[in-house]
GROMACS .gro file of C-alpha atoms in nm:
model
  285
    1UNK     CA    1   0.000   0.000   0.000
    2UNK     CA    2   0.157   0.360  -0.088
    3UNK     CA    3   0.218   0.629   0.161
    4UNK     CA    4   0.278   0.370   0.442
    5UNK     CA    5  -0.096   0.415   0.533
    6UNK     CA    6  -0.172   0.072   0.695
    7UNK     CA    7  -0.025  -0.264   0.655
    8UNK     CA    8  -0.259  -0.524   0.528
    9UNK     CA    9  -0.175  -0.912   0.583
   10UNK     CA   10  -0.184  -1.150   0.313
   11UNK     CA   11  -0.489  -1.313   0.473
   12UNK     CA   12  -0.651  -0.949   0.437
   13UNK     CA   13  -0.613  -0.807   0.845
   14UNK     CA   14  -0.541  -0.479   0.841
   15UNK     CA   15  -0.295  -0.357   1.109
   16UNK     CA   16  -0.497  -0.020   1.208
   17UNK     CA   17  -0.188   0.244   1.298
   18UNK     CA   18  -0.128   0.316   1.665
   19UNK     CA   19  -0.141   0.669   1.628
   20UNK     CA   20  -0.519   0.622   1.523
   21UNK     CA   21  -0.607   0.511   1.868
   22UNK     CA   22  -0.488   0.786   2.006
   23UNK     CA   23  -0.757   0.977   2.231
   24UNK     CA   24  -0.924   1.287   2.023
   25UNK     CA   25  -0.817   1.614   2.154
   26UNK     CA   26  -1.054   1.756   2.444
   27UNK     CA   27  -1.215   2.037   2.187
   28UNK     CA   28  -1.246   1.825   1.924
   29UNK     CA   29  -1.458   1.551   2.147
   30UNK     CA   30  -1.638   1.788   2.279
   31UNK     CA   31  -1.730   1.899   1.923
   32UNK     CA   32  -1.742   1.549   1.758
   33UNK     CA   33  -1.991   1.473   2.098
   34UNK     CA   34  -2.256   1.771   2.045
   35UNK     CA   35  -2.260   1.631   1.680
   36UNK     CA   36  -2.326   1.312   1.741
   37UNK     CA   37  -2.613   1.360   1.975
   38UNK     CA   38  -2.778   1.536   1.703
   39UNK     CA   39  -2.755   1.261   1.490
   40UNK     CA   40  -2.844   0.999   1.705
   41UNK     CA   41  -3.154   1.229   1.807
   42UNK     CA   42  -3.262   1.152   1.462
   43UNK     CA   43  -3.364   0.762   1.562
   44UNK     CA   44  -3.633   0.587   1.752
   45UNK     CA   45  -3.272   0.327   1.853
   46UNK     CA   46  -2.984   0.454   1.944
   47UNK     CA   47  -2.757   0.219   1.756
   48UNK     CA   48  -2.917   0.281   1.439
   49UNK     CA   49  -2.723   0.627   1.407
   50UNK     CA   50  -2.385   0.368   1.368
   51UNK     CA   51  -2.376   0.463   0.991
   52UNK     CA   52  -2.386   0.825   0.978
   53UNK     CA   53  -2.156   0.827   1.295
   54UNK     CA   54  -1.892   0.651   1.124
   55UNK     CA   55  -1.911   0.860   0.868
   56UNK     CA   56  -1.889   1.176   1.095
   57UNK     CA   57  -1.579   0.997   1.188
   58UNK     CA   58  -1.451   0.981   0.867
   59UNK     CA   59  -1.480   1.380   0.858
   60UNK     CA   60  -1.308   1.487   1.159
   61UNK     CA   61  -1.014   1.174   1.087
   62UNK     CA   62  -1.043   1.104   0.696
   63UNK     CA   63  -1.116   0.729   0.793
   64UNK     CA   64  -1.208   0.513   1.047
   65UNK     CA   65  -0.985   0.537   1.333
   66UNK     CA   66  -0.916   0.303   1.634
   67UNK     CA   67  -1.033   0.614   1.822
   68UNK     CA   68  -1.324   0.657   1.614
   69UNK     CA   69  -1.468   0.334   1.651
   70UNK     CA   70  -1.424   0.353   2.047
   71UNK     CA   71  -1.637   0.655   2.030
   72UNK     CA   72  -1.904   0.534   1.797
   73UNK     CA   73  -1.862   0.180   2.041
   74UNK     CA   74  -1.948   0.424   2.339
   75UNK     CA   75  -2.189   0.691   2.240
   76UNK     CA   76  -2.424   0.390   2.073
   77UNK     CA   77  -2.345   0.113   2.372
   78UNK     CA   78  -2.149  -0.120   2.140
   79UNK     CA   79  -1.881  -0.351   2.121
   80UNK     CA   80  -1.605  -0.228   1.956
   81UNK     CA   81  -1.648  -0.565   1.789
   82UNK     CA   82  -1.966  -0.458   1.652
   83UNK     CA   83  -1.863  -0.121   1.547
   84UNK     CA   84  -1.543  -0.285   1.345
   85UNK     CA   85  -1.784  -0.525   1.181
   86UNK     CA   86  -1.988  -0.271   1.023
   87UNK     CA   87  -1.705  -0.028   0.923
   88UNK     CA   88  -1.498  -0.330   0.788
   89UNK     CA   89  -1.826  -0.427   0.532
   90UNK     CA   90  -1.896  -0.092   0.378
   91UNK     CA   91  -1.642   0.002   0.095
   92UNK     CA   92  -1.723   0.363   0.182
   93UNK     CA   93  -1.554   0.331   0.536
   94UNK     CA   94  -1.214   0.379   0.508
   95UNK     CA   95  -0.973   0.156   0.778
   96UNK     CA   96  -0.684   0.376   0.645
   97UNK     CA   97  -0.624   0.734   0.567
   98UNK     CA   98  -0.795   0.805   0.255
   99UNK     CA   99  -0.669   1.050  -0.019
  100UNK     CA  100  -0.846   1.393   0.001
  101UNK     CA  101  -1.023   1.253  -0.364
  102UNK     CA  102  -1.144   0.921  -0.415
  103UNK     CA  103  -1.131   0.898  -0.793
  104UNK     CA  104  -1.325   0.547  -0.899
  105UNK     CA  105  -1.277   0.419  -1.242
  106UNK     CA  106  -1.575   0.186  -1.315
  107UNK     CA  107  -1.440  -0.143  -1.484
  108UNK     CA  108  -1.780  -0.331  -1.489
  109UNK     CA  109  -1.899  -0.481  -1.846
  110UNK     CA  110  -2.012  -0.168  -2.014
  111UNK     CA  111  -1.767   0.088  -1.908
  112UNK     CA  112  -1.526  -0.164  -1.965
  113UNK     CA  113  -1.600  -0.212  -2.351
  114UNK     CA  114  -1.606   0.114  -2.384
  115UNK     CA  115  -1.260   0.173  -2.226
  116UNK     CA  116  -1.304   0.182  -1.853
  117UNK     CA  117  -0.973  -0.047  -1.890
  118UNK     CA  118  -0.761   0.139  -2.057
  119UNK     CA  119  -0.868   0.402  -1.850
  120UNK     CA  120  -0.792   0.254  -1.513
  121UNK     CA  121  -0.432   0.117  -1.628
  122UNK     CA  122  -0.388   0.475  -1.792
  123UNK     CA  123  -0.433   0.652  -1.457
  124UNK     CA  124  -0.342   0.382  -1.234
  125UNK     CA  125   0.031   0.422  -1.387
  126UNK     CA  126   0.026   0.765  -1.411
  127UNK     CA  127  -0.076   0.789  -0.988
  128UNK     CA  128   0.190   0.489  -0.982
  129UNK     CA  129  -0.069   0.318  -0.748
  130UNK     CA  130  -0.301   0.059  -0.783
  131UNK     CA  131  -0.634  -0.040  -0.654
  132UNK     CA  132  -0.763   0.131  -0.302
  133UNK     CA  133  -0.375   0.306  -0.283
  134UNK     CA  134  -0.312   0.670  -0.200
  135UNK     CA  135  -0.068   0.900  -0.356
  136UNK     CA  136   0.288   0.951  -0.170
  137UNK     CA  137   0.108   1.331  -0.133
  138UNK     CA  138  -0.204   1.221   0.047
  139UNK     CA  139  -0.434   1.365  -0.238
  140UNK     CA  140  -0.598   1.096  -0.442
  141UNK     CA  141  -0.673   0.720  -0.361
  142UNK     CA  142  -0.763   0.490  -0.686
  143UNK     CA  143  -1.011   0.245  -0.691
  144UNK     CA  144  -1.108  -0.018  -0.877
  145UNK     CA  145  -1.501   0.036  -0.902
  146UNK     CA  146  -1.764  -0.256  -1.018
  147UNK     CA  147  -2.025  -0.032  -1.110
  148UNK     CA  148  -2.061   0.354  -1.100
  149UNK     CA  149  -2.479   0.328  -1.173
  150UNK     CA  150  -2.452   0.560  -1.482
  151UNK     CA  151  -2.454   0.316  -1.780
  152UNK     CA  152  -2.551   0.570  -2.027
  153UNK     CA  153  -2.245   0.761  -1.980
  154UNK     CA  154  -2.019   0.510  -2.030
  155UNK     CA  155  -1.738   0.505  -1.937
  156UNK     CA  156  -1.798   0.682  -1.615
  157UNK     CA  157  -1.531   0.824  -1.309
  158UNK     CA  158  -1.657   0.956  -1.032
  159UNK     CA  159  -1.468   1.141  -0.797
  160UNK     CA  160  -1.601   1.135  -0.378
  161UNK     CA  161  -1.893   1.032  -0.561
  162UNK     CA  162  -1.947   1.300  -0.839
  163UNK     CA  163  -1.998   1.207  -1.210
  164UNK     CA  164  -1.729   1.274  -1.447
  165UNK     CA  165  -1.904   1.084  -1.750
  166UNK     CA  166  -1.796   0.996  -2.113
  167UNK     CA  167  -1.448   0.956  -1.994
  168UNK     CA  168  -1.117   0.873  -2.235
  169UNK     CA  169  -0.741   0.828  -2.057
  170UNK     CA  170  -0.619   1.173  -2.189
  171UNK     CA  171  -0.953   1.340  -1.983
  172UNK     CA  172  -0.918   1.151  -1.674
  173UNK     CA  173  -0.496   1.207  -1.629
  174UNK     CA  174  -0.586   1.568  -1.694
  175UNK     CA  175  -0.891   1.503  -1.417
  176UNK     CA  176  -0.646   1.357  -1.165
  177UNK     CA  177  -0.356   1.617  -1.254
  178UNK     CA  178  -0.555   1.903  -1.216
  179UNK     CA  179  -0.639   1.770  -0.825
  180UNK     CA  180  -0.306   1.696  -0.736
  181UNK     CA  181  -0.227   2.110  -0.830
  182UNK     CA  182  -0.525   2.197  -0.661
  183UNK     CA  183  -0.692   2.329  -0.980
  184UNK     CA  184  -1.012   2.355  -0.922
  185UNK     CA  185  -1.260   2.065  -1.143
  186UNK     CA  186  -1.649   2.081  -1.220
  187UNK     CA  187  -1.833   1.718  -1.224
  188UNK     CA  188  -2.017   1.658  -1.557
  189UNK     CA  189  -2.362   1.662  -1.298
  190UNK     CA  190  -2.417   1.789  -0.966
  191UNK     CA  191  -2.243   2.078  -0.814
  192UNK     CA  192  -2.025   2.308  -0.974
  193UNK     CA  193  -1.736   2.208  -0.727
  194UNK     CA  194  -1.562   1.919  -0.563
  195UNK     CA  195  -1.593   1.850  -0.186
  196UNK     CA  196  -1.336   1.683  -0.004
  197UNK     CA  197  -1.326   1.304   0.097
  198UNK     CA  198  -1.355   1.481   0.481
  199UNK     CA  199  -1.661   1.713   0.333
  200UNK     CA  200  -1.864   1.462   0.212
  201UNK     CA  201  -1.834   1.192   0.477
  202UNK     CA  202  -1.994   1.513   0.672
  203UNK     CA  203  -2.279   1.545   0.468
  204UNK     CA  204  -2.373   1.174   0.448
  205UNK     CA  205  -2.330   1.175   0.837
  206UNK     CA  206  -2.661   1.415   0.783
  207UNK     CA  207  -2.508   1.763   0.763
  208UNK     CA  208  -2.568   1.937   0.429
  209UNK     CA  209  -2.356   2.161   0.269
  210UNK     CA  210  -2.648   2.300   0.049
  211UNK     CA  211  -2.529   2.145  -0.285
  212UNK     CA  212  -2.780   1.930  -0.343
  213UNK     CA  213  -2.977   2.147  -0.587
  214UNK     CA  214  -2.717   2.246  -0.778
  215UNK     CA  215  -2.639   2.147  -1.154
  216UNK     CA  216  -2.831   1.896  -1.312
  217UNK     CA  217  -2.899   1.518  -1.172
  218UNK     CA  218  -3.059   1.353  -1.511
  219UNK     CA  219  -2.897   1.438  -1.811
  220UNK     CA  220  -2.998   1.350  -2.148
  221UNK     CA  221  -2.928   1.072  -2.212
  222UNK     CA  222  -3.104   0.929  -1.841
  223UNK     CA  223  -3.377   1.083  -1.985
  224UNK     CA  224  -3.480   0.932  -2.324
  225UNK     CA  225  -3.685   0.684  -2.206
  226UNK     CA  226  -3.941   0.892  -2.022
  227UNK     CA  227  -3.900   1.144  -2.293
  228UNK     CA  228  -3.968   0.882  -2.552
  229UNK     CA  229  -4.244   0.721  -2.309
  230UNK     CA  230  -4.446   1.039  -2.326
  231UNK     CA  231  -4.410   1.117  -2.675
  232UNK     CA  232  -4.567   0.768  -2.798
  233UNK     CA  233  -4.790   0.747  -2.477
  234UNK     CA  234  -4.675   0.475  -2.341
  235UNK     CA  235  -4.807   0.441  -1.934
  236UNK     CA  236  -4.748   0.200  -1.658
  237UNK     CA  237  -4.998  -0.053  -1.558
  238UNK     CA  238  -5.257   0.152  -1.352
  239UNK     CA  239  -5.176   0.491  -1.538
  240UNK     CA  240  -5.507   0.528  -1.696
  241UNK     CA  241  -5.546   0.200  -1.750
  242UNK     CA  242  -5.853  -0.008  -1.661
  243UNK     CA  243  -6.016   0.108  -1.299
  244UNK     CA  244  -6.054  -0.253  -1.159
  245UNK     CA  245  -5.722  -0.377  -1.326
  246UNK     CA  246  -5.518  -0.088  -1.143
  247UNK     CA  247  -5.756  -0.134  -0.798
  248UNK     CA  248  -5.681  -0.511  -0.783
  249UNK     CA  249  -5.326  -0.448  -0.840
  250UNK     CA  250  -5.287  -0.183  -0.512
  251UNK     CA  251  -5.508  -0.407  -0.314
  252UNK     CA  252  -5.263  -0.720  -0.417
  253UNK     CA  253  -4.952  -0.523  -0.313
  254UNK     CA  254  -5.083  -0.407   0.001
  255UNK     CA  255  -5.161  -0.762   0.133
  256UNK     CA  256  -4.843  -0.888   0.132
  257UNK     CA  257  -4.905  -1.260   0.231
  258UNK     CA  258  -5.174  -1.291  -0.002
  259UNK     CA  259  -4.918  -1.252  -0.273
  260UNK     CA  260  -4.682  -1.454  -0.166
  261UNK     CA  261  -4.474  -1.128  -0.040
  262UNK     CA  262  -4.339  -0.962   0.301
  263UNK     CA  263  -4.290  -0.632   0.348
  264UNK     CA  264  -4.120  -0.430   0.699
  265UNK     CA  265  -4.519  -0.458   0.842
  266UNK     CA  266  -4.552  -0.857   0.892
  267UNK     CA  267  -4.278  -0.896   1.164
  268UNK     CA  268  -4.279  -0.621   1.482
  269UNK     CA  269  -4.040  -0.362   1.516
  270UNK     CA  270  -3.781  -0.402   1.803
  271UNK     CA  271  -3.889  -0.161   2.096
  272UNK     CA  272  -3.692   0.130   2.174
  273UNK     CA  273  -3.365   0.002   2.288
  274UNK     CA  274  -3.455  -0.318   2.291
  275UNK     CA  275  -3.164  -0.561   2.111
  276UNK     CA  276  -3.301  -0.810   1.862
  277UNK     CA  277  -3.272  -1.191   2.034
  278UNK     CA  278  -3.280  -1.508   1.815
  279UNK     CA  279  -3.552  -1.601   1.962
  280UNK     CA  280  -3.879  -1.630   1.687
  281UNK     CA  281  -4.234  -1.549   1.841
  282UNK     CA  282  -4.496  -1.817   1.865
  283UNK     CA  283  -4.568  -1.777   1.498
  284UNK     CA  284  -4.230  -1.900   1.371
  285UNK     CA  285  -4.216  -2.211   1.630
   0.00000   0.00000   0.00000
């Protein structure tokens, strides 16, 4: 791994740094505190703030920390063992310091055919890293991505999560050159700027920066269906259809069990605070 950010076994364990467990300075736990009570505010359970508190994490430490997962552990009454196997599943949760850009070159089937490949080993030599490695500089770390979810701009980068579509080699080396001189780069959608790897894990912790309006989400080419949809007519099942087809269809998808479905309402939410058991009620036995 580049930078000497973590060193990661051959049987995958990754040694977290000491210096990561260090404890948090006392203004920045007091801050990091009066945050996370706000967010944990936001749920009926306690523990069910553990996502967007790791990813407040993330913004105060750029990853998940020893430290950080001690304080999520506390704050929620966890293990630290259940707190590490959460933030060891999510590919967004970082167990080493990330790159101040996460630049993601999709290499799934379409992308790929349309040069996601050459794209990836065009930038990954360029960086001089490889696959979930950070620059010697601290500013970009490469992945590797399966799918970026925007087929019809193939091939796609995104970069902490903003689309740079319609990519070639030449466009993304100039995309990853321009970060590393701190020239600034506009996505292809979305806002007008970049956020930082810290800035965003801050706004998916549930703290917006008030970007989410800005710049377009659909583009054109998302949009040809519906445009073509609406131009020949064409309507869903129920969209003006026949009144007893479309009533018989709600009234079949709101009885789950009578179509052979089950939804969130069939089994009983856990009480407030109350951890789940393996226990089944009298209904499963």
């Amino acid at each position: 791994m580049s930078g000497g950010f973590g060193e990661q076994t051959a049987s995958g364990h990754l040694h977290v740094p000491s210096e990561s467990k260090e404890p948090y300075p006392a203004e920045v736990l007091e801050q990091l505190s009066a945050e996370a009570e706000q967010v944990v505010a936001r749920y009926p359970q306690p523990r069910s703030a553990l996502l967007p508190l790791l990813h407040l994490v993330q913004s105060v430490d750029g990853y998940v920390t020893g430290r950080g997962i001690d304080f999520c552990a506390s704050t929620l009454g966890l293990t630290t063992a259940e707190v590490s196997g959460v933030a060891t599943f999510y590919t967004q949760y970082k167990r080493h310091p990330n790159g101040d850009y996460t630049v993601g070159v999709c290499t799934n089937t379409l992308c790929a055919v349309m040069g996601g490949d050459q794209i990836w080993e065009t930038v990954s030599e360029r960086l001089g890293i490889g696959h979930d490695e950070t620059t010697e500089d601290g500013t970009i770390t490469l992945e590797r991505i399966e799918c970026n979810a925007a087929c019809d701009y193939a091939p796609v980068v995104m970069t902490n999560w903003e689309f740079f579509d319609n990519q070639t080699p030449e466009s993304t080396v100039r995309l990853v050159d321009d970060l590393r001189a701190g020239t600034p780069v506009r996505p292809t959608r979305g806002p007008d700027r970049l956020c930082t790897f810290k800035q965003v894990s801050r706004v998916l912790a549930g703290f917006p920066d008030g970007l989410a309006d800005e710049g377009i989400g659909a583009g054109e080419a998302s949009l040809r269906g519906v445009e073509l949809a609406r131009r020949e007519g064409w309507t869903a099942p129920g969209e003006g259809g026949d009144a007893d087809a479309a009533t018989s269809t709600t009234a079949a998808s709101t009885e789950g069990i009578a179509t052979g479905e089950q939804t969130s309402v069939d089994t009983p939410a856990n009480a407030p605070d109350e951890r789940p058991t393996s226990e089944g009620t009298e209904a499963d036995k």
